[in-house]
Structure formats: C-alpha cells, structure tokens
Amino acid sequence: EAGVTQSPTHLIKTRGQQATLRCSPISGHTSVYWYQQALGLGLQFLLWYDEGEERNRGNFPPRFSGRQFPNYSSELNVNALELEDSALYLCASSLGLADSYNEQFFGPGTRLTVL
Amino acid sequence: SQELEQSPQSLIVQEGKNLTINCTSSKTLYGLYWYKQKYGEGLIFLMMLQKGGEEKSHEKITAKLDEKKQQSSLHITASQPSHAGIYLCGADGEIKAAGNKLTFGGGTRVLVKP
C-alpha cells in the first residue's frame, strides 16, 4: 500500500513569489494535515482538511492557504513568500475520525527554500 | 495551549547501550504519539499511547505513559546505528477538539556510536 506522497521534493523560490505544494494521502484516509518544520522552530501545525473543507488552522498568516480535492489530495499554497518561509513542509493523513484517536502518517516532505 | 517538553535535546550512546527519552506535557495527554525522523525527511510512526499506565513495545523500543497521563518515556534497548535519528513526541490536546492536530515536542537527536 502506498504511503503519503508529496511533490515536489525540493522547491526553490524567490521572495514575493508563490509556492504550491502537493500531497496525496494514503488510500482510504480523508484527513490531510500540513505542518511546517523550520530550523529551530520545531514542527508546527499549519492546516487540517477533512472531506474537502478546512477544519482547523494553526497560527499562520492568511497567505498560507490550501484546499482539498474530491479525491482527498491536497494543495498548500504560500503567497508572497518571505525568507522565513524556508522550511520542510510535511503532509500527513489519517482516517479523520474526530472522535477517536487516529495515527497520522507522514509523507517525506517538500523542502522549500526562499532566496 | 499544550506544550510538550522533550529531554534530553540530544543524546550520544555507544552501540549496544540503552537509552531513554522523556516527553512531559503541561496538560493531560489524551493521545501520545512517538515518531522517528531521519534528518530532513518525513516522520515514521512508532507508537501511540492513550491510557494511563499503558506500555507498548515494538522490537527494541518500549514506550510508556505514566498513570497521570502527563509524561511519556521512550526506551531503546541495546541501541544500534539504525536507531539514530530524531525522536519526536506528539500529542492530541483534547478529545473531540477542533481538529486532530498534533502538538509536537522539540525533538531528541540520537546518535549511536559504533
């Protein structure tokens, strides 16, 4: 069974540009989570999508946005890139049952570098 | 908001020795997850604990959640070079809260010397 996949592996952008990151969850998983892992800041929750809707977001500005498609894959968009957006962006998926404990399975990540 | 404190921040052990990593929460843990990360890569799920006093083992790794559900430990027996990496604990803050987002500790970097 395929795990969570992310693309691209690496992305290099310049300040002010937009970045689009993609994630495909494990088959059968409806929830997709995005996390940012910046150097020195640890792993921070960004966004949670379930059944096509944004369910929760972390403490990030509105220029971080995304969407979930009918096939449960997801995109993370970062507008007006800033140098501090350079980080490893991790996507995770789970069964998405809000009233039970669900292990989140992570993809390999997209390394975004902003120059 | 919930905070998770991991200790130590880094650890160097001789191959064959045991090691223990601790994860302490400022609030009651409803679900505690242990992950391993190779530098710059994704997280590999290790174990999940949810009940006070629960203990789980997989191969040479044992994780425990204390009775009060505010501290967890990860113990590796007879460490091998393959155990090297960053170990992260993550937690569900509350049952049925908005989103099963996980709050993560700062990570413990483990290096195993041959």
CSV table of C-alpha atoms in Angstrom, one decimal, chain B residues 12-19 60 76-83 111-114:
chain,number,residue,atom,x,y,z
B,12,ILE,CA,25.1,10.2,22.0
B,13,VAL,CA,25.2,6.5,23.0
B,14,GLN,CA,27.6,3.7,22.4
B,15,GLU,CA,26.2,0.9,20.2
B,16,GLY,CA,24.7,-1.8,22.4
B,17,LYS,CA,23.8,0.6,25.3
B,18,ASN,CA,20.3,1.5,26.3
B,19,LEU,CA,18.8,5.0,26.1
B,60,LYS,CA,13.7,-3.0,20.9
B,76,ILE,CA,15.6,1.8,23.4
B,77,THR,CA,17.4,-1.4,24.4
B,78,ALA,CA,20.7,-2.4,23.0
B,79,SER,CA,20.9,0.5,20.6
B,80,GLN,CA,22.0,0.0,17.0
B,81,PRO,CA,23.2,2.5,14.4
B,82,SER,CA,19.7,2.2,12.8
B,83,HIS,CA,18.2,3.8,15.9
B,111,LEU,CA,23.5,9.4,17.6
B,112,VAL,CA,24.7,5.9,18.1
B,113,LYS,CA,28.4,5.4,18.0
B,114,PRO,CA,29.7,2.1,16.6
